[in-house]
Amino acid sequence: MSAAPDPVPAPAPADPWHRVHPLTPVVKGWLAILVLTGGFVNIVLDDLVSAYFGGRDSPAPVFDPGRVDTVFWWVLAGIVLLVLLVAGAVVLVAWWFTRYQVTPEHVRVRSGVLFRQERQARLDRVQAIDIHRPFLPRLLGLAELKFEVADAGQSAVSLSYLTHDRARALRGELLGRLGLAAAPGGPAGADPAAGPGGLPGAPARRPAPWAATGDEERPVLAVPVPRLLGSVLASGSAVVLAALLVAAPVALVLDPVAGPAVLAAWLPGLISFGAVAYRRFEQGYRFRLLRIPEGMRVRYGLFSVRSQTVPAGRIQAVGVDQPLLWRPFGWYRIRVNVAGYGPAAGESDAMRSTLLPVGTLPEVRTVLHLALPGARDGDLTALLGEGLHGLGAQGRYTTSPRRARWLDPLVHRRTGFAATEDVLAVRSGRLSRRTDVLPHEKTQSVAVSQGPLERALGLADVQLHSTPGPVTVAVAHLDTGDARALAAAQAAHAAGARRLADAPRHPRTPLQERA
């Protein structure tokens, strides 16, 4: 008697498709409805004013309310109502056909009625998952979930809109799938006994007191509102705005005839610089840096609130700068290059790559310790101090030679670099000071270039390439020998650091050990 065949396993159920929140059409369509309504009201008001208050020479209105009866207004109201209903129906149909699906490998979004579109993001390429809450969705309790992938900063998928609780839960679930949750200071799955770089037997770094455990968020720092306001007022755009505001009444007093024309010419500048100053305050309002198992999390915004996760292992370069007007107050700013974010798209998107909009030197050291967990604290602190306040060939920095003063009369004594076993630091700027820190394993390539004048003076520039972003690591006008030595040493450091970083993930086999 033959044995019964094994039952065929049932196929795994397909991942369900979900729809976004029903209020999504209201959030996405309110601006178009407002524009159409405003245009219609503007036409009606113009005609009413022309009919009742216009003179004899005024052009005839499109419709004169004095010559039409009640039927006309009912017909007009019906047409407006019909247009609104049709627009609402179109938006609702578009919402009905917009769905998203979360699988173990992808996040997919389908949309479109006549022309279907499907966008997807591979979870293994997701660099960060951010929550964005503009003003109106925030009032309605909604949030937008953005998936940043390794494609020079373009968001492949954006789920808008979900409830805030649903967005937070989905982000936590996906981060868990990605394996980003880790012990403080190291990647997921790292050996607890391993030291810096993941090498067994090396001394383990003591966890920082703000280190997070489990799903807990531990506050690291917050930017006070008075300090943020002071940093905005001490910025270049605020100074230009103040100068224009002071010069406006002076122009009216000196030339009452031409003064209004001058003010009209200055108006675009006033609006532009005022918008920049306001945007900096609005984006930096209530800025908080939190420590989480995935790395760091920042929250900021006055009307439009953002919450984004910055895994420490995805930070490619760190830049610390101190504008001239901030120096009397001892304030600094930290920006980073994060894999997947790409270069910041102007002022409107600059906060995506900012870990500290304005802070003190102790706060800078705290953030650097979190952003670069593989760097030794003593070396990093010393490099930062010399980079921000040093001048000339002092300490560890190799600076431009004296003959570079013909090209950089003010900056050549500040331009220089210094390297440790973990990072390369580059300093620049005389009035506004800047220090950029690049971990060796994040260096993708090194380039040495010379222009005609540099060749004549025996100078060269060195560019160190990493992920695109607001931090550009480059050393200008070095001695040619120093530039070539830096390029060779950095290439060797980068190759060695990458081998050490990959060693825990790719252990050697017994056959390789015997070989």
Short mmCIF file of C-alpha atoms in Angstrom, two decimals, residues 449-461:
data_model
loop_
_atom_site.label_atom_id
_atom_site.label_comp_id
_atom_site.label_asym_id
_atom_site.label_seq_id
_atom_site.Cartn_x
_atom_site.Cartn_y
_atom_site.Cartn_z
CA SER A 449 44.15 69.20 -8.93
CA GLN A 450 46.33 72.15 -9.98
CA GLY A 451 45.54 75.34 -11.85
CA PRO A 452 48.10 77.37 -13.81
CA LEU A 453 48.84 79.75 -10.92
CA GLU A 454 48.99 76.90 -8.43
CA ARG A 455 51.43 75.03 -10.65
CA ALA A 456 53.65 78.09 -10.83
CA LEU A 457 53.61 78.46 -7.03
CA GLY A 458 54.03 74.74 -6.33
CA LEU A 459 50.55 74.38 -4.81
CA ALA A 460 47.72 71.89 -5.29
CA ASP A 461 44.13 71.28 -4.12
#
